Amino acid sequence: MPKRIFSGVQPTGNIHLGNYLGALRNWVALQREYESFFCIVNLHAITIAQDPETLAEKTRELARIYLAVGIDPEVSTILVQSDLSEHAELTWLLNCITRMSELERMTQFKDKARKQQENVGVGLFDYPVLMASDILLYQTDLVPVGEDQKQHLELTRDIAIRFNRDYGETFRVPEAFIPQVGARIMSLADPTKKMSKSDEESEAGCVMLLDDADVVRRKFKRAVTDSGTEIRFDSTRPAINNLLTIYQLLTQKSPEEIEIHFAGKGYSQLKAELAEITIEFLQPFQERVSRIDDDKLDEILKAGAARAQLIAGATLAQAKHNMGLIGARS
Ligand code: ATP
Ligand code: LTN
């Protein structure tokens, strides 16, 4: 069987440079080496209340973003999670072998639950099991994600190993693919926090892929910097390190080249250059987003769901069979 990758992004808020540099960019780079499935995880999105109309719009916008960053629908499968009932159905089976204590340990749940206060939904608690179902349904080998998803991947592996042990070999045990550089892009407004689309306070620190040039310039201009003046990669200076990491990934230059380029220059020059480099990347990308027509998008998503269903359906049937979930004989 060919090696497979699977990954997903939630169609909530606006997709930012962190999502691109930590995840999407690597999907594009890996898609020709692996059989690839890229999902718009709208069932994950509803673990926090969403406005239905906005969610539907954001789902299609995210599909356009996948295409415009370079996911090629001829070689990769793009699917919307709710188009396949297998994701929710496998979640139920896996719920029955997952422990409360495992989910209580998830740091993303703890962070998000804190923000929700008394309105923490059962879905938010169960989020990692739905994610495990996504991955295991496709017999995935590799899951390209940012650093924040590492714990969820470890849980997915534990669930797969447990299921295989208790019910016989059913799922491939996946591995996380976390990039060495860019796995955790920090907020420009607070370099101790990751760039995040659901953190409303840090909107100023989050460069969105659909931001226009002036907004991008303003956000970089206002970026927090550390004390000191030297422009060097230095993990003890998180603000400058973050700006340089973004620079490195967008220009593909080596850290040495970048340090030489900025020797004797100041922070304002770095910020100004970084803004222009980002805009150069974003403008053609945004043009591609606006050029994808609705009918073409429908066609891609329908074909994606059909292709995905073949694999997801077979895995789910096997899992049900192995668990003894058999009724009328056909
Ligand atoms: P939220 O903050 O609302 O949870 P998010 O910005 O983390 O959202 P997700 O849809 O949860 O976005 O994540 C999509 C992908 O982007 C995941 O693979 C995640 O690991 C990656 N990612 C998210 N934020 C960053 C970041 N700051 N740096 C690198 N990768 C990131
Ligand atoms: N939880 C992930 C999104 C996600 C995902 C997946 C990523 C849902 N299902 C399967 C990889 C594989 C996040 O990025 N917040």
mmCIF file of C-alpha atoms and ligand atoms in Angstrom, residues 6-10 41 44 108 127 131 134-135 143 145 149 152, ligand 2:
data_model
loop_
_atom_site.group_PDB
_atom_site.id
_atom_site.type_symbol
_atom_site.label_atom_id
_atom_site.label_comp_id
_atom_site.label_asym_id
_atom_site.label_seq_id
_atom_site.Cartn_x
_atom_site.Cartn_y
_atom_site.Cartn_z
ATOM 1 C CA PHE A 6 -3.796 12.930 6.432
ATOM 2 C CA SER A 7 -4.228 16.348 7.992
ATOM 3 C CA GLY A 8 -6.881 18.965 8.613
ATOM 4 C CA VAL A 9 -7.641 22.529 9.620
ATOM 5 C CA GLN A 10 -10.793 23.849 11.258
ATOM 6 C CA VAL A 41 -12.669 19.570 9.819
ATOM 7 C CA HIS A 44 -14.263 19.836 15.011
ATOM 8 C CA GLN A 108 -5.827 21.967 24.349
ATOM 9 C CA TYR A 127 -12.458 16.456 20.186
ATOM 10 C CA MET A 131 -9.334 13.581 15.455
ATOM 11 C CA ASP A 134 -10.062 11.119 11.083
ATOM 12 C CA ILE A 135 -6.534 9.798 11.039
ATOM 13 C CA VAL A 143 0.256 13.428 10.011
ATOM 14 C CA VAL A 145 0.814 19.268 11.910
ATOM 15 C CA GLN A 149 -1.049 18.830 17.956
ATOM 16 C CA HIS A 152 -3.345 14.586 20.188
HETATM 17 N N1 LTN B 2 -7.027 19.295 15.815
HETATM 18 C C1 LTN B 2 -6.370 19.743 14.617
HETATM 19 C C2 LTN B 2 -7.256 19.677 13.406
HETATM 20 C C3 LTN B 2 -7.485 18.274 13.024
HETATM 21 C C4 LTN B 2 -6.505 17.376 12.478
HETATM 22 C C5 LTN B 2 -7.188 16.149 12.272
HETATM 23 C C6 LTN B 2 -5.171 17.504 12.171
HETATM 24 C C7 LTN B 2 -8.640 17.567 13.124
HETATM 25 N N2 LTN B 2 -8.483 16.324 12.677
HETATM 26 C C8 LTN B 2 -6.528 15.046 11.766
HETATM 27 C C9 LTN B 2 -4.506 16.388 11.654
HETATM 28 C C10 LTN B 2 -5.172 15.178 11.457
HETATM 29 C C11 LTN B 2 -5.904 21.157 14.802
HETATM 30 O O1 LTN B 2 -5.085 21.537 14.082
HETATM 31 N N3 LTN B 2 -6.395 21.893 15.708
#
